[in-house]
XYZ file of C-alpha atoms in Angstrom:
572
model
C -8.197 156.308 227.428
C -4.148 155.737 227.526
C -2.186 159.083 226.432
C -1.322 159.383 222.973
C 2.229 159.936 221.527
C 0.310 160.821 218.528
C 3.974 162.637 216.837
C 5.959 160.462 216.804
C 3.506 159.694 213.930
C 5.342 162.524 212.440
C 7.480 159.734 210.890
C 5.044 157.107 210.795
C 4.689 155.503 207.248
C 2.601 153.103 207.737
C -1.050 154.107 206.647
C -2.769 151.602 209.206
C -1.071 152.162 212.418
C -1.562 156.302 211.469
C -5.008 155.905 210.648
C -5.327 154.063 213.882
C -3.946 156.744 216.104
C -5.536 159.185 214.148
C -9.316 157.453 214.722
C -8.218 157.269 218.226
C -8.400 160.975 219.027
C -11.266 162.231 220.801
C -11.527 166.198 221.411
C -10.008 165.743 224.740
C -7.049 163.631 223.798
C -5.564 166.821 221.807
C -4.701 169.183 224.744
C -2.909 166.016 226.755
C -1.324 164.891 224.023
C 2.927 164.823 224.339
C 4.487 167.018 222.530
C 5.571 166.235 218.807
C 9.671 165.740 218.799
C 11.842 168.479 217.158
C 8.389 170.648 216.967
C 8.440 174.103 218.907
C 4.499 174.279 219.598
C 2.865 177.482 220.095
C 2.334 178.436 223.863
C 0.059 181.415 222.367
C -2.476 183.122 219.843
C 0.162 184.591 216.930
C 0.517 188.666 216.388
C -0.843 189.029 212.910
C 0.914 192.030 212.235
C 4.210 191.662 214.332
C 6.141 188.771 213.322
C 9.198 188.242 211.090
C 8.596 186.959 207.418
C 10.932 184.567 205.534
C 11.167 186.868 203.316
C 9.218 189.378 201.117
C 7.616 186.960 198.622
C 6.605 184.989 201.545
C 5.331 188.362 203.201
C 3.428 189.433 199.996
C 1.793 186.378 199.824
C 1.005 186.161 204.005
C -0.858 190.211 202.997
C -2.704 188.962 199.454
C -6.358 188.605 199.433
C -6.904 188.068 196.257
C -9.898 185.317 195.246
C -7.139 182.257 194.879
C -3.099 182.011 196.062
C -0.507 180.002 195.714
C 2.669 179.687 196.682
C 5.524 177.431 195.891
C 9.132 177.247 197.339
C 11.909 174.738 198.357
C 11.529 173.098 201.430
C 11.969 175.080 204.529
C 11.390 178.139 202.916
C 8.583 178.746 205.520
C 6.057 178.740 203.452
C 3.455 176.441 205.474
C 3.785 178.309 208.647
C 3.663 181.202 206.743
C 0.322 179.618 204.950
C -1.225 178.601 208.051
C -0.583 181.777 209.962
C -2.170 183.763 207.124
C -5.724 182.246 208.142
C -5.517 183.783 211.549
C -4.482 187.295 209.384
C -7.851 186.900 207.568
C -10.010 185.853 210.916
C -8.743 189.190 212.284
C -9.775 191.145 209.360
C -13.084 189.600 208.375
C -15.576 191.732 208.684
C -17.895 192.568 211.739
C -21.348 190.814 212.069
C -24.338 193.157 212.020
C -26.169 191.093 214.211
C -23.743 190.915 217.093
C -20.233 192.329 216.062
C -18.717 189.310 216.126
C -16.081 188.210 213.107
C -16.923 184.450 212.147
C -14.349 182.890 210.639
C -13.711 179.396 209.062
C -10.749 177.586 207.133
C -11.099 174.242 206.055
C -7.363 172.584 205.632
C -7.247 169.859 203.324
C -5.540 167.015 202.404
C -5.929 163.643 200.480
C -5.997 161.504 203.282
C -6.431 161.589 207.529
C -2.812 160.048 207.891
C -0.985 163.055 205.748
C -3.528 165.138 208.495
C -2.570 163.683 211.431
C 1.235 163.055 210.036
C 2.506 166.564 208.499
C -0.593 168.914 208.656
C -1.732 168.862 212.295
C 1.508 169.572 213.437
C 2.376 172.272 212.052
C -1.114 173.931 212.983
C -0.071 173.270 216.251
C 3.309 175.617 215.526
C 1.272 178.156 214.848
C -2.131 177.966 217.291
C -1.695 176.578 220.254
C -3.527 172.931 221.071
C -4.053 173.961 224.643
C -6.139 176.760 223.510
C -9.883 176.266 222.309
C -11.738 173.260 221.660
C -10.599 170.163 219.831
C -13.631 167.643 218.336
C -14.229 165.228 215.823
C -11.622 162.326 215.188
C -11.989 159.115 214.627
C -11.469 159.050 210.963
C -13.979 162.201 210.517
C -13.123 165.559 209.907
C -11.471 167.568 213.320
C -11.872 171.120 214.331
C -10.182 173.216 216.139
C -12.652 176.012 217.588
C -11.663 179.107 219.539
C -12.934 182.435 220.296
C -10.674 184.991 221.550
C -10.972 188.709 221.738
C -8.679 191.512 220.092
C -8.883 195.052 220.513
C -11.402 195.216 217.701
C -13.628 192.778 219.097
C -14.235 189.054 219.581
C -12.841 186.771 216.925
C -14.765 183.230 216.152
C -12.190 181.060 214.810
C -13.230 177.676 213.534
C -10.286 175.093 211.302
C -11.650 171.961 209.908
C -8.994 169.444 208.601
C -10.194 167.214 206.388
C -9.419 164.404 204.059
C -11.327 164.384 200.874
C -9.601 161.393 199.087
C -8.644 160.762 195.556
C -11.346 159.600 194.007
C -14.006 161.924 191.962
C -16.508 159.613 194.475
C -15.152 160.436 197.220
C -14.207 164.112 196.833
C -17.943 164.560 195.485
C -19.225 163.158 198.353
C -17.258 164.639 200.978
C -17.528 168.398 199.039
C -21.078 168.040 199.569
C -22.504 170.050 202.488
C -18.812 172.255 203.199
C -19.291 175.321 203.879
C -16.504 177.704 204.895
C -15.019 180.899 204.296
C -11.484 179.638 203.186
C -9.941 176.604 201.849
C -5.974 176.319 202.325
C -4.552 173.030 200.843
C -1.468 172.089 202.359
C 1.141 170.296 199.830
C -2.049 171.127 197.353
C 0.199 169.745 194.754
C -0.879 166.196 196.435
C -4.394 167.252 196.354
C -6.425 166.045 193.305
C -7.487 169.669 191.006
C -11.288 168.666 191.694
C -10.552 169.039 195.185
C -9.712 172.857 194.144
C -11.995 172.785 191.614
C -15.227 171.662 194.316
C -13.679 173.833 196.692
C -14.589 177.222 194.934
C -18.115 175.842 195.112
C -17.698 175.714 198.776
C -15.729 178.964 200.035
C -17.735 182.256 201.027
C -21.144 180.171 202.389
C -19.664 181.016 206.223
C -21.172 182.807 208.055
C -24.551 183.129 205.690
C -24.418 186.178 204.536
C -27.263 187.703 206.785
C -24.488 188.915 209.187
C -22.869 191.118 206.030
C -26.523 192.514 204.990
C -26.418 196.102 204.549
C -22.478 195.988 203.442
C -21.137 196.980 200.545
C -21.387 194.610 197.862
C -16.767 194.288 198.349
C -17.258 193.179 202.071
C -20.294 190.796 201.485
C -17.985 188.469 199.723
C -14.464 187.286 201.746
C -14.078 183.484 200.569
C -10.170 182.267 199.462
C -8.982 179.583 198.230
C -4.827 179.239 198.922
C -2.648 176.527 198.500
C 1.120 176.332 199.323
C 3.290 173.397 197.509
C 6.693 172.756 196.929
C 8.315 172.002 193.153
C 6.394 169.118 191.581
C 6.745 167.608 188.523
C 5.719 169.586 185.275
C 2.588 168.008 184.711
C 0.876 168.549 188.402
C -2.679 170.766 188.050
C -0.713 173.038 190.619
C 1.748 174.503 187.398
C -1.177 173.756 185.085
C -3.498 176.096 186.767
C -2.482 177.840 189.592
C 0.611 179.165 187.347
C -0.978 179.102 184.138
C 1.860 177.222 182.484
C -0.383 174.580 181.378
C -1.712 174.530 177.518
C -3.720 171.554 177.481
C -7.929 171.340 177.765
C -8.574 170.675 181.153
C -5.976 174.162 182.446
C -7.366 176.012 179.941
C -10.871 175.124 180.660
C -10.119 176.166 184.284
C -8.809 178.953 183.501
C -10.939 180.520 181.036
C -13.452 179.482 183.067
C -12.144 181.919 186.078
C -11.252 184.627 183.644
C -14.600 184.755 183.015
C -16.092 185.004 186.259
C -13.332 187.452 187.084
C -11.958 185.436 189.410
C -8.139 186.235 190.266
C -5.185 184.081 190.394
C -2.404 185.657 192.272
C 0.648 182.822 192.085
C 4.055 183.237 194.490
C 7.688 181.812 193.506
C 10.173 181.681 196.852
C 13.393 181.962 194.978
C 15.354 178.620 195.024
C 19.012 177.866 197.567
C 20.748 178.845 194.550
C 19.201 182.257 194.178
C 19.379 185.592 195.836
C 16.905 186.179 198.082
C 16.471 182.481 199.253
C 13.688 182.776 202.296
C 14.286 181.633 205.582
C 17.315 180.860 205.484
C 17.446 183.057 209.104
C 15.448 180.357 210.646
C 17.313 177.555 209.355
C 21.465 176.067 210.046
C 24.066 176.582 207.420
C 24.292 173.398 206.746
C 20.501 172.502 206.410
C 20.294 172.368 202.051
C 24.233 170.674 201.972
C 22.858 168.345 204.230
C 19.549 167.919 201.966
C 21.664 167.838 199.087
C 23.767 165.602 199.881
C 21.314 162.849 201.650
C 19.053 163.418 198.068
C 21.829 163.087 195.813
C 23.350 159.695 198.139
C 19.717 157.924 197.432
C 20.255 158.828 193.842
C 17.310 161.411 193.720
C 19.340 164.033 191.798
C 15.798 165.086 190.283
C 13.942 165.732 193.945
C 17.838 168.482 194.632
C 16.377 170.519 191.682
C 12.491 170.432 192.914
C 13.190 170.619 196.728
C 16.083 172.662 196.924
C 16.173 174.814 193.851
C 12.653 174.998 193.289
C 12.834 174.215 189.727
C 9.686 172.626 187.920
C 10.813 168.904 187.347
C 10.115 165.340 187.141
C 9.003 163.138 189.738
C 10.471 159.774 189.716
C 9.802 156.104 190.614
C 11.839 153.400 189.849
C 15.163 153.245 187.675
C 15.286 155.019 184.304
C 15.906 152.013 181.517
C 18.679 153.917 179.856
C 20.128 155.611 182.366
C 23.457 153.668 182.072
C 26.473 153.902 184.419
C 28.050 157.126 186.076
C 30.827 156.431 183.253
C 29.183 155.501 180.520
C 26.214 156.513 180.650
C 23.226 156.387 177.602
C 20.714 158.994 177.503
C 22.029 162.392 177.831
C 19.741 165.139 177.987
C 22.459 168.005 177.159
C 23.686 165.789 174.175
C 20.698 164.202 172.567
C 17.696 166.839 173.438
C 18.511 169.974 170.568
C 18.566 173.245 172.236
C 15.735 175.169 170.041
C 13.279 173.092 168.222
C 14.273 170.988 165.240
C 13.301 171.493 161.509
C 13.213 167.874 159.115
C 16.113 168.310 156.322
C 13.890 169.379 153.029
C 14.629 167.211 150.685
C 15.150 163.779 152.590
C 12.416 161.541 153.248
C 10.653 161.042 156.788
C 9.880 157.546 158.105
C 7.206 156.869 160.933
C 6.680 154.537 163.996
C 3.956 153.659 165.151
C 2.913 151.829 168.359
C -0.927 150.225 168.033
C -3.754 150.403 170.939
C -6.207 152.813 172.490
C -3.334 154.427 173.926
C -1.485 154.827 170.485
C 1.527 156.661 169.340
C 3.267 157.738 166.838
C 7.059 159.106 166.487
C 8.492 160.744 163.115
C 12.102 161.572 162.113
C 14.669 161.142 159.426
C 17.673 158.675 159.193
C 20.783 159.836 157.853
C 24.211 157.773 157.036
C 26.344 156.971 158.615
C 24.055 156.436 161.715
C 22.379 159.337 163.054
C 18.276 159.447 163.633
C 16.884 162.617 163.919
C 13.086 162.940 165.402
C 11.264 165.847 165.317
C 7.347 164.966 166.035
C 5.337 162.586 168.795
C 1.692 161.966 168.318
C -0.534 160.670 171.344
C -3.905 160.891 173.076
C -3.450 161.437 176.670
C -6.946 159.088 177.201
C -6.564 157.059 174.238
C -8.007 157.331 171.486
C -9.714 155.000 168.172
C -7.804 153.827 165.269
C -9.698 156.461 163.146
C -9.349 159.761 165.100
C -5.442 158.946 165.220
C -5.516 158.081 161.588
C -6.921 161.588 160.673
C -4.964 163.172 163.728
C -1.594 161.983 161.980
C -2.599 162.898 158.637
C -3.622 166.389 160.195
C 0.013 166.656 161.655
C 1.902 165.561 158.624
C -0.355 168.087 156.078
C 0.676 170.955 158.837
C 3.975 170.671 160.304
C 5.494 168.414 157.534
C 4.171 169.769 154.696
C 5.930 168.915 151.657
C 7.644 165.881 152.746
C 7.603 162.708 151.735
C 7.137 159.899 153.786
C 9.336 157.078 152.981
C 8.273 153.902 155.187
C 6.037 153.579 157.824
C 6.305 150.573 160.660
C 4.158 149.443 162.815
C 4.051 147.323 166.138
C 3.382 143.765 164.264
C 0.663 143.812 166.705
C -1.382 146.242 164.982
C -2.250 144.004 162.190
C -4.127 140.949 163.917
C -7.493 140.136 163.456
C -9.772 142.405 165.870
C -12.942 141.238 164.464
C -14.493 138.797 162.108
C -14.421 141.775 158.830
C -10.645 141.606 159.379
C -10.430 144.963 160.552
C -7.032 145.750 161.810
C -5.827 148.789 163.417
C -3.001 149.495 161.326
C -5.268 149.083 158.084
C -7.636 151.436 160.037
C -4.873 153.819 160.984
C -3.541 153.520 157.088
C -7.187 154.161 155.439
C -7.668 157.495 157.365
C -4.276 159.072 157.025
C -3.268 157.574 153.376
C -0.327 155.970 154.295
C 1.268 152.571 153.600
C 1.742 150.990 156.926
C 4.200 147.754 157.372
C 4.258 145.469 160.304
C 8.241 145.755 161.519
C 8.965 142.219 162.022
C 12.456 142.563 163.403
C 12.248 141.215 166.971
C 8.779 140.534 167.163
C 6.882 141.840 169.615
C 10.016 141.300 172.049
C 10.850 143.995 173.832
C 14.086 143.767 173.613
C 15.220 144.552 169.920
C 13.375 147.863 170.677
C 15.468 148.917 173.683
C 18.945 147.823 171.683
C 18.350 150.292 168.666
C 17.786 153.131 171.258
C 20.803 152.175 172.985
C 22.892 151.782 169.873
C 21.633 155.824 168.768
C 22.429 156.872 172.261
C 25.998 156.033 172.216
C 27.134 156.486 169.047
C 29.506 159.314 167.959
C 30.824 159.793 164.310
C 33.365 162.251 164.294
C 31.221 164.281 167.274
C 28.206 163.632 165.259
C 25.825 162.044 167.630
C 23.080 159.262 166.904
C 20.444 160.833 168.111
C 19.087 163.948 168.260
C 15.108 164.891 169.913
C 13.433 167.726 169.245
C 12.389 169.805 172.461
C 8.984 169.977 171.231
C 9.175 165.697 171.950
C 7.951 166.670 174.976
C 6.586 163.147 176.316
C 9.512 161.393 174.147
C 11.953 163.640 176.628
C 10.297 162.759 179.860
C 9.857 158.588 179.040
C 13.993 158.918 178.203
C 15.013 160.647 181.076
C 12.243 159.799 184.070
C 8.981 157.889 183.503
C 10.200 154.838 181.467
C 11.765 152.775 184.756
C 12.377 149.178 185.388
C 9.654 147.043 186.601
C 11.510 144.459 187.963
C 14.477 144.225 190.123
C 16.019 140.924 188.932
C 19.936 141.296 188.865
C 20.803 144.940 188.763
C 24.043 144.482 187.981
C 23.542 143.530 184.474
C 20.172 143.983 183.865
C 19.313 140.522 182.885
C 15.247 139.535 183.539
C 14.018 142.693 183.560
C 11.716 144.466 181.572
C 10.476 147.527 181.589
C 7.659 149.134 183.530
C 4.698 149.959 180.488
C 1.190 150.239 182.592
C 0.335 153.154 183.416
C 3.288 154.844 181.366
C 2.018 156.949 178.732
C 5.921 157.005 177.259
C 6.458 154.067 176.943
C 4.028 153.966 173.555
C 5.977 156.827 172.538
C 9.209 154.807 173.094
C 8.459 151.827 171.722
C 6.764 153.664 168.249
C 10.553 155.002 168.008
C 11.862 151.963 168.515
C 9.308 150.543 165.451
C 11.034 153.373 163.661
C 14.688 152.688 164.388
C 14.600 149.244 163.928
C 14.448 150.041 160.005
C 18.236 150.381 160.466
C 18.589 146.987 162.011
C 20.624 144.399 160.584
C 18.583 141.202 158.833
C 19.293 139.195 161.839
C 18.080 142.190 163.987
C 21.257 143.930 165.616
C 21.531 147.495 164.858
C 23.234 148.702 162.302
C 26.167 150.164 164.632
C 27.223 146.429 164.674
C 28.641 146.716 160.928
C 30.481 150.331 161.507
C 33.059 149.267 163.374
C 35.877 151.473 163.651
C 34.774 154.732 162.978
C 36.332 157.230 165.778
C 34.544 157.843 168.180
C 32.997 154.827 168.614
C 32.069 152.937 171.768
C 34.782 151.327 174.221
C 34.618 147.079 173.225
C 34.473 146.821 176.888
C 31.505 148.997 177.709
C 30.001 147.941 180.822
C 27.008 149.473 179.606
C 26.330 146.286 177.378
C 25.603 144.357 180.051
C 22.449 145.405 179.859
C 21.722 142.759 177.435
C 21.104 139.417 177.560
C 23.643 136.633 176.834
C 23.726 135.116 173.455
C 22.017 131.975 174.890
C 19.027 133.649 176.252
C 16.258 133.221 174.231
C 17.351 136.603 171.959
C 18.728 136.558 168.745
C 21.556 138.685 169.255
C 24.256 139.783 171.655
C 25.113 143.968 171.455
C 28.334 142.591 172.875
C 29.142 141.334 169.393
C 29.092 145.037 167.690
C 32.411 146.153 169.647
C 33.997 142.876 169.317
């Protein structure tokens, strides 16, 4: 077989050509194979004990042995090797086999696919444990281990690392879970490793060796299974924050969880502090100019968002594609700082609320207040994260306006004009549905039609005005989908003329914001003019207004697209 440059795959992207390489390993390949470039490859087995940490949350978590860690940090913060070299730590101090002294020892390493194995994983194994050392087998697309035995002055050690793929369907992880059994189970970037991966995992840990070499032990040293998992900042939704750091309130964290709590299972999670912090980790083992450099390649590609996860380690959002009202470095139209409130917002008593809502399985509903000159307040989002039927969000809303708006009446209600046609031959709609189960008088908003459009203009128009230093909008923080759709997940699908905008529309499968966007829009299109321009268009003058030649209205269509007005108009 022809020698394998297998890392330069290192940078490979393409999944077919990595696969490829990656099915072409045999056991024998790995020893021969060139050396990976800009990799310093172990020559020999690591000192558990005497090497240098990155620093002492690094260290604390290298030493924990707790049931499940995690760790999270910016990017070379040392945390994999630091990961990786921690399995060798707990080969070392697994306890002794009564049948023949020896300490067996297994970590299976996983990742979605063979190609992240092969590409990222492997490689750094090989920083850590030499490839010239032990056995290599497996390959082609199957799971590969790395076997060696070695002796210490306790003993001989039998080390075994599996790296496998278990893929991203519940299928496939169920069917490649079945049948594992290890001691360990580190996941590498486990923030790109499906949660039933973890969750199938702690099925699988502490069934090696069977537990007839432990017999006689005390019941603390019959049990030695971990599950670990190092990761750096993902976005705020990820199972890693959900579960591992128990920030997550919804069903499925808590379930997990409570579920762990129960079985006294322990969770010990690790921050590395960000570059902007004291105590930043490894920053002996890196150049001065190493984050500059990352921030300043992230923040040329426009990737502001990936400086504050990879760098800073901050929980964020994880972007792809081109936010719809981002705007222009000079003009730009949301603003987080001016149109997110800093504590949560409470409605004005006395003044009415109105509603939007957007129809579907995946429905939504937004609720604020509208007060003169032109300033939209919202202060509540309703949505199912899978969906849910017209009359479980009819009762949902009416549950949410009885609690957190008691007291207030609701003064309109508009609906995607969607919502009211025919669904079956009893003239059932959803928005009569919706209306019968939470009491209120829905309307179809008729404004713009179903266009698009008209929807995105009204948001625009609340974004950038500015009576006096009154702005047009204002979101409560506890809009917590509403916030991310605005500033991340509600991108362009197309990329038809960039400059201004013109034939593109914006990307709504698979975004769960962009029902909450368009309900709003349903709302705030009860300020719209007859002929469906918003309102801003007949306030001209106040100070403070927007520049007539904002480049920002470009965005628009021209008055002879099929549209029935230009935004250009409003500023003259």
């Amino acid at each position: 077989m022809p020698e394998i440059d297998l890392f330069s795959l290192r940078a490979i992207e393409d999944p077919d050509r990595a696969e490829a390489a990656a099915r072409a390993l045999s056991g024998g390949d790995v020893p021969n194979a060139k050396p990976v470039p800009g990799l310093q490859e172990a020559t020999e087995l690591p000192d558990a004990d005497l090497w240098e940490p990155p620093g002492p949350v690094g260290d604390a978590f290298y030493w924990d042995d707790a049931d499940i860690v995690g760790i999270r940090g910016p990017v070379g913060s040392g945390k994999t090797t630091q990961h990786l070299r921690s399995r060798f730590r707990r080969a070392k101090m697994m306890p002794r086999s009564v049948i023949d002294g020896v300490r067996y020892y297994k970590v299976v390493i996983a990742r979605e696919t063979y190609r992240q194995l092969w590409a990222t994983t492997i490689p750094s194994w090989w920083e850590v444990m030499p490839k010239s050392m032990g056995k290599w087998s497996g390959g082609r697309g199957d799971p590969v281990t790395h076997h060696i035995r070695f002796a210490d002055e306790d003993g001989e050690v039998d080390f075994i690392a599996e790296f496998m793929a278990f893929g991203t369907s519940p299928a496939e992880i169920e069917a490649n879970a079945r049948g594992v059994q290890t001691t360990d189970m580190a996941l590498e970037e486990a923030d790109t490793v499906p949660v039933m991966v973890f969750t199938k995992g702690l099925t699988r840990i502490d069934r090696y060796p069977a537990k007839k070499h432990f017999a006689g032990y005390p019941e603390h040293m019959r049990s030695y299974g971990q599950m670990s998992g190092s990761y750096n900042s993902p976005d705020e939704e990820n199972w890693t924050v959900r579960v591992l750091e128990g920030a997550g309130d919804d069903a499925e964290a808590q379930e997990i969880r409570s579920t762990l709590d129960d079985d006294g299972i322990r969770i010990n999670f690790y921050r590395q502090p960000g570059y902007d912090e004291p105590g930043c980790e490894n920053l002996q083992n890196l150049g001065p100019k190493y984050y500059p450099r990352a921030i300043a390649g992230m923040t040329a590609e426009g990737k502001g968002n990936d400086v504050e996860r990879l760098v800073y380690n901050r929980i964020g959002y994880v972007r792809i594609g081109d936010p719809v009202f981002k705007g222009t470095d000079k003009h730009p139209l949301y603003v987080p700082n001016l149109h997110i409130a800093r504590s949560p917002l409470k409605p004005v008593a006395g003044h009415p609320l109105r509603i939007g809502l957007d129809q579907g399985y995946y429905g939504a509903a937004v609720i604020g207040q509208f007060f003169e000159p032109f300033q939209w307040r919202i202060y509540g989002e309703l949505w199912f994260k899978n969906g849910s039927f017209a009359p479980q969000f009819g009762m949902a809303l009416k549950e949410k306006l009885d609690g957190e708006f008691a007291g207030f009446r609701v003064e309109m209600v508009l609906a995607d004009i969607a919502g009211s046609s025919k669904e079956s031959l009893e003239d059932v709609t959803w928005t009569n549905t919706v209306s019968a189960h939470s009491g209120l008088e829905i309307e179809p908003q008729p404004l713009g039609g179903n266009r698009v459009e008209p929807r995105l203009a009204v948001w625009r128009a609340a974004m950038q005005w500015n009576h006096f230093g009154t702005q047009g909008l204002i979101i409560s923080p506890e809009c917590k989908l509403l916030k991310r759709g605005l500033e991340n997940d509600y991108v362009w699908a197309t990329d038809n003329d960039k400059s201004t905008n013109r034939g593109r529309v914006p990307r709504k499968k698979g975004v769960r914001a962009a029902d909450v966007i368009d309900a709003g829009g349903y709302m705030m299109l009860s300020e719209s003019l007859p002929d469906g321009r918003p309102k801003t268009a007949a306030l001209i003058g106040h100070n403070g207004g927007p520049p007539i030649d904002d480049p920002v209205m470009t965005d628009v269509p021209d008055a002879s697209d099929d549209y029935d007005f230009d935004l250009r108009e409003q500023w003259g």
